[in-house]
Amino acid sequence: MNKNNFDINSLIRPNVAKMRPYSSARDEFKDFDSEMIFLDANENPFETNVNRYPDPQQQKLKSILSKQKNIPSNQILLGNGSDEVLDLIFRAFCEPAKDNIITLPPTYGMYSVLANLNNIENREVLLDSDFQPDLDEVSRTADKRTKLLFICSPNNPTGNLITSEKILKLLKTFNGLIVIDEAYIDFASKESWIKKLNEFPNLIVTQTLSKAYGLAGIRLGVCYASAEIIAVLNKIKPPYNINELTQKFAIERLENIIKIKSDISLLNDEKIGLLKALVEVTFIEKVYPTDANFILIKVDNAEKRYSQLLQKGIVVRNRSSQPLCVNTLRITIGTASENKKLITILKTLE
Ligand SMILES: Cc1ncc(COP(=O)(O)O)c(C=O)c1O
């Protein structure tokens, strides 16, 4: 899809297209640092450090992300976790009971939860045995009411990247919006697709501070897209969706990018060690390659091994109910001592 034949207006829900953004008190007056007297938002004037509403546009946080990622602030939207960003995308573009989306299982479960919640048909096109999308099947499955295609890369729970060739082909041919969920991209050997935003107006990239950035508890997800798409999402987001504490905490962490990078590098080193050690465990039949901070393994009996690990105090995720994932467990990379303990225990199981 190129810029000449793409019209975002044809994809927006009619009611959303007509909406004007809700204007909050803090939208109308943004000058937080001045010595003004704020009697406009029915806040409590007594200082608690959080008695004022947070910046609804999170300008400071976005300007840091903008510099680090080399993407203008007007192409960034922040959400209460990337789960909120994904929900906003559904609500902006998918007309309940009329439109449909395509997902590529086995994949992240929230796409189907959000489709259900928003009363949108979820058309599932299974990945192939290499966990790559079947492009012919995607094109056969799409119709005029297919608004979104979700590509999770690196994919959860399989851990692999979707190949650039496949994604490029989809970006060029798919008639709706393509959402590439890059929750795990910071662990991957390939670059983010955010570099391609200006080339593909139908591309939306979501990322999160929950994984590599170590901030799952503050709930901060990021959406990168064209300024036009971001403007649509901005119209429908709750005015103060990113709270003050989250904004402060994220700014602090992002300002120490060296520490983030060193944590990622430590985890990737741990992953290499864990991959080698898992291959040697007798009941593990397959260790899948991974570009994420987790490893999918196929075992002889997932339920049995899951329970044995639980009894020893180690919680992993049994993914056997997912298509193509019979007898698989998903293991997150922990600290060096946690991983060592995991391997020691795995080797003792009978
Ligand atoms: C692929 C994928 N996307 C999104 C999320 C949710 O991220 P957040 O914590 O930003 O809501 C997860 C969490 O597990 C995930 O695996």
Short mmCIF file of C-alpha atoms and ligand atoms in Angstrom, two decimals:
data_model
loop_
_atom_site.label_atom_id
_atom_site.label_comp_id
_atom_site.label_asym_id
_atom_site.label_seq_id
_atom_site.Cartn_x
_atom_site.Cartn_y
_atom_site.Cartn_z
CA MET A 1 0.00 0.00 0.00
CA ASN A 2 1.59 3.31 -0.95
CA LYS A 3 0.69 6.86 -0.06
CA ASN A 4 -1.10 7.50 -3.34
CA ASN A 5 -3.82 4.91 -2.98
CA PHE A 6 -4.27 4.97 0.79
CA ASP A 7 -7.10 6.89 2.40
CA ILE A 8 -7.27 6.63 6.18
CA ASN A 9 -10.76 8.17 6.12
CA SER A 10 -12.14 5.07 4.41
CA LEU A 11 -11.07 2.98 7.41
CA ILE A 12 -12.26 5.12 10.34
CA ARG A 13 -15.59 4.25 11.95
CA PRO A 14 -18.15 6.84 10.82
CA ASN A 15 -19.05 7.89 14.39
CA VAL A 16 -15.35 8.36 15.25
CA ALA A 17 -14.75 10.34 12.07
CA LYS A 18 -17.45 12.78 13.18
CA MET A 19 -16.14 13.13 16.74
CA ARG A 20 -14.18 16.06 18.05
CA PRO A 21 -11.61 15.28 20.76
CA TYR A 22 -12.85 15.81 24.33
CA SER A 23 -11.16 18.90 25.63
CA SER A 24 -10.07 18.60 29.24
CA ALA A 25 -9.10 21.48 31.50
CA ARG A 26 -5.42 20.56 31.17
CA ASP A 27 -5.73 20.46 27.39
CA GLU A 28 -6.90 24.02 27.35
CA PHE A 29 -4.16 25.26 29.63
CA LYS A 30 -0.92 23.34 29.45
CA ASP A 31 1.64 25.64 31.05
CA PHE A 32 2.40 23.49 34.08
CA ASP A 33 5.60 25.19 35.13
CA SER A 34 4.31 28.72 35.41
CA GLU A 35 3.35 30.45 38.63
CA MET A 36 -0.28 30.63 37.57
CA ILE A 37 -3.17 30.00 39.93
CA PHE A 38 -5.04 26.95 38.67
CA LEU A 39 -8.74 27.19 39.44
CA ASP A 40 -9.90 25.49 36.27
CA ALA A 41 -10.02 21.73 36.84
CA ASN A 42 -11.77 21.28 40.19
CA GLU A 43 -8.57 19.85 41.66
CA ASN A 44 -7.63 20.05 45.31
CA PRO A 45 -5.17 22.94 45.80
CA PHE A 46 -3.29 21.34 48.73
CA GLU A 47 0.01 19.89 47.60
CA THR A 48 0.37 16.10 47.60
CA ASN A 49 2.69 15.94 44.57
CA VAL A 50 -0.18 14.40 42.63
CA ASN A 51 -3.04 16.79 43.40
CA ARG A 52 -3.00 18.08 39.78
CA TYR A 53 -4.20 16.13 36.75
CA PRO A 54 -1.34 14.77 34.63
CA ASP A 55 -0.38 16.18 31.23
CA PRO A 56 -2.99 14.62 28.91
CA GLN A 57 -0.52 14.65 26.01
CA GLN A 58 2.51 13.49 28.05
CA GLN A 59 4.72 15.98 26.21
CA LYS A 60 7.94 15.48 28.16
CA LEU A 61 7.76 11.70 27.95
CA LYS A 62 6.95 11.80 24.25
CA SER A 63 9.79 14.21 23.54
CA ILE A 64 12.27 11.76 25.12
CA LEU A 65 10.84 8.84 23.12
CA SER A 66 10.82 11.04 20.03
CA LYS A 67 14.56 11.74 20.36
CA GLN A 68 15.47 8.15 21.21
CA LYS A 69 13.42 6.60 18.41
CA ASN A 70 13.77 9.43 15.89
CA ILE A 71 10.01 9.66 15.41
CA PRO A 72 8.17 13.01 15.71
CA SER A 73 5.98 13.38 18.82
CA ASN A 74 2.85 13.71 16.69
CA GLN A 75 3.45 10.16 15.49
CA ILE A 76 3.40 8.78 19.04
CA LEU A 77 0.46 7.83 21.26
CA LEU A 78 0.84 6.44 24.77
CA GLY A 79 -1.51 3.98 26.42
CA ASN A 80 -2.13 2.36 29.78
CA GLY A 81 -0.07 -0.61 28.61
CA SER A 82 -0.02 -1.60 24.96
CA ASP A 83 -3.25 -3.44 25.73
CA GLU A 84 -5.01 -0.06 25.91
CA VAL A 85 -3.37 1.03 22.66
CA LEU A 86 -4.65 -2.14 20.96
CA ASP A 87 -8.15 -1.53 22.31
CA LEU A 88 -8.12 2.06 21.02
CA ILE A 89 -7.14 0.78 17.57
CA PHE A 90 -10.15 -1.56 17.57
CA ARG A 91 -12.50 1.16 18.70
CA ALA A 92 -11.26 3.69 16.16
CA PHE A 93 -11.41 1.50 13.08
CA CYS A 94 -13.73 -1.51 13.61
CA GLU A 95 -17.50 -1.14 13.42
CA PRO A 96 -19.04 -3.66 15.85
CA ALA A 97 -20.89 -6.58 14.24
CA LYS A 98 -19.86 -5.42 10.76
CA ASP A 99 -16.08 -5.28 10.39
CA ASN A 100 -13.57 -8.07 10.86
CA ILE A 101 -9.88 -8.48 11.67
CA ILE A 102 -7.28 -11.13 10.88
CA THR A 103 -5.00 -12.67 13.48
CA LEU A 104 -2.29 -15.28 13.01
CA PRO A 105 -2.42 -17.92 15.78
CA PRO A 106 -0.66 -19.14 17.76
CA THR A 107 -0.24 -15.57 18.92
CA TYR A 108 -0.88 -13.09 21.72
CA GLY A 109 -4.31 -13.77 23.23
CA MET A 110 -5.45 -10.17 23.72
CA TYR A 111 -6.22 -9.63 20.01
CA SER A 112 -9.03 -12.17 20.20
CA VAL A 113 -10.17 -10.95 23.64
CA LEU A 114 -10.41 -7.39 22.29
CA ALA A 115 -12.17 -8.57 19.14
CA ASN A 116 -14.77 -10.32 21.31
CA LEU A 117 -15.12 -7.37 23.62
CA ASN A 118 -15.68 -5.02 20.70
CA ASN A 119 -17.98 -7.49 18.88
CA ILE A 120 -15.65 -7.79 15.90
CA GLU A 121 -15.25 -11.03 13.96
CA ASN A 122 -11.75 -12.47 14.37
CA ARG A 123 -10.68 -14.42 11.27
CA GLU A 124 -7.82 -16.69 12.25
CA VAL A 125 -5.20 -17.74 9.71
CA LEU A 126 -2.86 -20.28 11.29
CA LEU A 127 0.88 -19.75 11.03
CA ASP A 128 2.73 -22.48 9.10
CA SER A 129 5.00 -25.07 10.70
CA ASP A 130 7.85 -22.51 10.81
CA PHE A 131 5.48 -20.11 12.60
CA GLN A 132 5.35 -17.82 9.54
CA PRO A 133 2.15 -16.43 7.97
CA ASP A 134 0.57 -18.04 4.93
CA LEU A 135 0.21 -15.00 2.68
CA ASP A 136 -2.14 -16.63 0.17
CA GLU A 137 -4.48 -17.66 2.96
CA VAL A 138 -4.39 -14.14 4.44
CA SER A 139 -5.36 -12.66 1.10
CA ARG A 140 -8.14 -15.26 0.61
CA THR A 141 -9.47 -14.49 4.10
CA ALA A 142 -9.56 -10.69 3.78
CA ASP A 143 -12.56 -8.91 2.35
CA LYS A 144 -13.85 -5.34 2.09
CA ARG A 145 -14.68 -5.25 5.79
CA THR A 146 -11.28 -6.48 7.01
CA LYS A 147 -9.90 -3.49 8.85
CA LEU A 148 -6.90 -4.81 10.78
CA LEU A 149 -4.22 -7.49 10.49
CA PHE A 150 -2.26 -8.23 13.66
CA ILE A 151 1.33 -9.39 13.27
CA CYS A 152 3.16 -10.14 16.49
CA SER A 153 6.91 -10.02 15.88
CA PRO A 154 8.72 -11.43 17.80
CA ASN A 155 5.65 -13.60 18.22
CA ASN A 156 4.26 -14.61 21.59
CA PRO A 157 4.30 -17.55 22.45
CA THR A 158 6.57 -18.90 19.72
CA GLY A 159 9.40 -16.35 20.12
CA ASN A 160 10.31 -15.99 16.44
CA LEU A 161 10.36 -12.90 14.24
CA ILE A 162 8.05 -12.82 11.24
CA THR A 163 10.34 -12.51 8.22
CA SER A 164 10.87 -9.07 6.66
CA GLU A 165 9.94 -10.45 3.25
CA LYS A 166 6.52 -11.59 4.47
CA ILE A 167 5.83 -8.35 6.36
CA LEU A 168 6.87 -6.23 3.38
CA LYS A 169 4.61 -8.17 1.06
CA LEU A 170 1.69 -7.75 3.46
CA LEU A 171 2.35 -4.03 3.86
CA LYS A 172 2.26 -3.65 0.09
CA THR A 173 -0.85 -5.71 -0.57
CA PHE A 174 -3.16 -5.70 2.48
CA ASN A 175 -6.02 -3.22 2.16
CA GLY A 176 -6.54 -2.45 5.85
CA LEU A 177 -4.18 -1.38 8.62
CA ILE A 178 -1.33 -3.65 9.68
CA VAL A 179 -0.56 -3.61 13.39
CA ILE A 180 2.91 -4.96 14.15
CA ASP A 181 3.07 -5.75 17.85
CA GLU A 182 6.71 -5.34 18.84
CA ALA A 183 6.38 -5.94 22.57
CA TYR A 184 9.63 -7.98 22.46
CA ILE A 185 11.54 -6.12 19.73
CA ASP A 186 14.26 -4.85 22.09
CA PHE A 187 15.48 -8.43 22.57
CA ALA A 188 15.51 -9.16 18.84
CA SER A 189 18.30 -9.38 16.31
CA LYS A 190 16.37 -7.26 13.78
CA GLU A 191 15.40 -3.59 13.79
CA SER A 192 11.97 -2.24 14.58
CA TRP A 193 9.52 -1.47 11.77
CA ILE A 194 9.11 2.08 13.08
CA LYS A 195 11.75 3.09 10.52
CA LYS A 196 9.24 2.23 7.77
CA LEU A 197 6.37 4.36 9.05
CA ASN A 198 6.83 7.07 6.46
CA GLU A 199 6.95 4.54 3.67
CA PHE A 200 3.76 2.70 4.66
CA PRO A 201 0.74 4.80 5.70
CA ASN A 202 -1.15 1.63 6.68
CA LEU A 203 1.46 0.63 9.29
CA ILE A 204 0.93 0.84 13.06
CA VAL A 205 3.70 -0.34 15.40
CA THR A 206 3.02 -1.01 19.07
CA GLN A 207 5.71 -1.35 21.71
CA THR A 208 5.73 -1.48 25.49
CA LEU A 209 7.84 -0.55 28.49
CA SER A 210 6.67 -3.75 30.21
CA LYS A 211 9.33 -6.10 28.88
CA ALA A 212 12.86 -4.94 28.01
CA TYR A 213 12.39 -1.65 29.88
CA GLY A 214 11.44 -3.46 33.08
CA LEU A 215 8.34 -1.38 33.85
CA ALA A 216 5.38 -3.79 33.62
CA GLY A 217 4.03 -2.39 36.88
CA ILE A 218 3.55 1.19 35.67
CA ARG A 219 1.54 0.18 32.55
CA LEU A 220 2.95 2.11 29.63
CA GLY A 221 2.44 1.11 26.02
CA VAL A 222 3.48 3.04 22.94
CA CYS A 223 1.91 3.34 19.52
CA TYR A 224 3.85 4.67 16.53
CA ALA A 225 1.97 5.47 13.32
CA SER A 226 1.32 8.25 10.81
CA ALA A 227 0.30 11.60 12.29
CA GLU A 228 -3.18 11.02 10.78
CA ILE A 229 -3.67 7.69 12.55
CA ILE A 230 -2.34 9.10 15.84
CA ALA A 231 -4.77 12.04 15.55
CA VAL A 232 -7.68 9.59 15.24
CA LEU A 233 -6.56 7.61 18.30
CA ASN A 234 -6.03 10.84 20.25
CA LYS A 235 -9.65 11.78 19.66
CA ILE A 236 -10.93 8.70 21.46
CA LYS A 237 -8.39 8.08 24.21
CA PRO A 238 -9.45 8.82 27.79
CA PRO A 239 -8.14 12.33 28.55
CA TYR A 240 -5.79 11.41 31.40
CA ASN A 241 -4.95 7.83 30.44
CA ILE A 242 -1.32 8.00 31.59
CA ASN A 243 -1.14 8.89 35.26
CA GLU A 244 1.41 11.24 36.79
CA LEU A 245 3.37 8.53 38.59
CA THR A 246 3.71 6.48 35.42
CA GLN A 247 4.92 9.51 33.45
CA LYS A 248 7.52 10.38 36.11
CA PHE A 249 8.75 6.81 36.52
CA ALA A 250 9.02 6.27 32.75
CA ILE A 251 10.95 9.53 32.25
CA GLU A 252 13.42 8.52 34.95
CA ARG A 253 13.99 5.11 33.43
CA LEU A 254 14.22 6.37 29.83
CA GLU A 255 16.82 8.94 30.85
CA ASN A 256 19.09 6.04 31.82
CA ILE A 257 19.08 4.27 28.48
CA ILE A 258 22.55 2.81 29.15
CA LYS A 259 21.17 0.80 32.09
CA ILE A 260 18.25 -0.42 29.97
CA LYS A 261 20.62 -1.57 27.24
CA SER A 262 22.88 -3.35 29.71
CA ASP A 263 19.87 -5.17 31.27
CA ILE A 264 18.78 -6.29 27.80
CA SER A 265 22.25 -7.50 26.98
CA LEU A 266 22.44 -9.46 30.27
CA LEU A 267 19.10 -11.13 29.54
CA ASN A 268 20.16 -11.99 26.00
CA ASP A 269 23.37 -13.56 27.36
CA GLU A 270 21.30 -15.54 29.86
CA LYS A 271 19.05 -16.64 27.02
CA ILE A 272 22.01 -18.06 25.08
CA GLY A 273 23.09 -20.07 28.14
CA LEU A 274 19.57 -21.29 28.79
CA LEU A 275 19.06 -22.35 25.15
CA LYS A 276 22.20 -24.50 25.34
CA ALA A 277 21.27 -26.04 28.67
CA LEU A 278 17.67 -26.83 27.71
CA VAL A 279 18.78 -28.89 24.71
CA GLU A 280 20.50 -31.27 27.12
CA VAL A 281 17.39 -32.04 29.17
CA THR A 282 16.22 -35.51 28.13
CA PHE A 283 12.44 -34.96 28.12
CA ILE A 284 12.69 -31.71 26.12
CA GLU A 285 12.01 -32.66 22.52
CA LYS A 286 12.45 -29.29 20.91
CA VAL A 287 13.80 -25.89 21.87
CA TYR A 288 12.42 -23.29 19.49
CA PRO A 289 14.66 -20.44 18.33
CA THR A 290 13.75 -17.13 19.96
CA ASP A 291 14.17 -13.39 19.44
CA ALA A 292 12.26 -12.57 22.64
CA ASN A 293 12.91 -12.81 26.39
CA PHE A 294 11.29 -16.23 26.58
CA ILE A 295 11.82 -19.68 25.14
CA LEU A 296 9.16 -22.08 23.88
CA ILE A 297 10.01 -25.74 24.43
CA LYS A 298 8.24 -28.93 23.37
CA VAL A 299 8.26 -31.63 26.03
CA ASP A 300 7.03 -35.21 26.35
CA ASN A 301 4.07 -34.26 28.57
CA ALA A 302 3.49 -30.56 29.21
CA GLU A 303 0.92 -30.97 31.97
CA LYS A 304 3.16 -33.34 33.93
CA ARG A 305 6.27 -31.18 33.54
CA TYR A 306 4.33 -28.02 34.38
CA SER A 307 3.08 -29.56 37.63
CA GLN A 308 6.50 -30.94 38.54
CA LEU A 309 8.06 -27.52 38.11
CA LEU A 310 5.27 -25.91 40.12
CA GLN A 311 5.87 -28.34 42.97
CA LYS A 312 9.49 -27.22 42.98
CA GLY A 313 8.41 -23.57 43.13
CA ILE A 314 8.92 -22.62 39.48
CA VAL A 315 6.04 -21.17 37.49
CA VAL A 316 6.18 -21.44 33.71
CA ARG A 317 3.35 -21.14 31.16
CA ASN A 318 1.73 -24.18 29.59
CA ARG A 319 0.86 -23.13 26.04
CA SER A 320 -0.49 -26.53 24.93
CA SER A 321 -4.00 -25.22 24.30
CA GLN A 322 -2.72 -23.00 21.49
CA PRO A 323 -2.78 -24.33 17.92
CA LEU A 324 0.55 -25.88 16.79
CA CYS A 325 1.71 -25.80 20.42
CA VAL A 326 0.78 -29.25 21.77
CA ASN A 327 2.96 -30.14 24.75
CA THR A 328 4.74 -26.82 24.86
CA LEU A 329 5.86 -24.72 27.80
CA ARG A 330 6.89 -21.08 27.60
CA ILE A 331 9.72 -20.09 29.90
CA THR A 332 10.65 -16.46 30.62
CA ILE A 333 14.35 -15.66 30.98
CA GLY A 334 15.02 -14.91 34.65
CA THR A 335 18.09 -13.79 36.54
CA ALA A 336 21.29 -15.85 36.34
CA SER A 337 20.51 -17.61 39.63
CA GLU A 338 16.87 -18.25 38.70
CA ASN A 339 17.90 -19.76 35.37
CA LYS A 340 20.55 -21.90 37.04
CA LYS A 341 18.00 -23.20 39.51
CA LEU A 342 15.56 -23.95 36.69
CA ILE A 343 18.14 -26.01 34.81
CA THR A 344 19.24 -27.88 37.94
CA ILE A 345 15.62 -28.78 38.70
CA LEU A 346 14.78 -29.72 35.09
CA LYS A 347 17.72 -32.15 35.09
CA THR A 348 16.44 -33.92 38.19
CA LEU A 349 12.87 -34.48 36.96
CA GLU A 350 11.88 -38.04 36.07
C1 LIG B 1 2.82 -9.64 22.26
C2 LIG B 1 2.38 -8.82 23.42
N1 LIG B 1 1.83 -7.64 23.20
C3 LIG B 1 1.41 -6.86 24.21
C4 LIG B 1 1.54 -7.28 25.51
C5 LIG B 1 0.99 -6.40 26.60
O1 LIG B 1 1.87 -5.45 26.93
P1 LIG B 1 1.50 -4.29 28.00
O2 LIG B 1 2.07 -4.73 29.29
O3 LIG B 1 2.18 -3.09 27.41
O4 LIG B 1 0.01 -4.15 28.02
C6 LIG B 1 2.11 -8.50 25.80
C7 LIG B 1 2.22 -8.96 27.20
O5 LIG B 1 2.50 -10.07 27.51
C8 LIG B 1 2.53 -9.30 24.72
O6 LIG B 1 3.08 -10.50 24.93
#
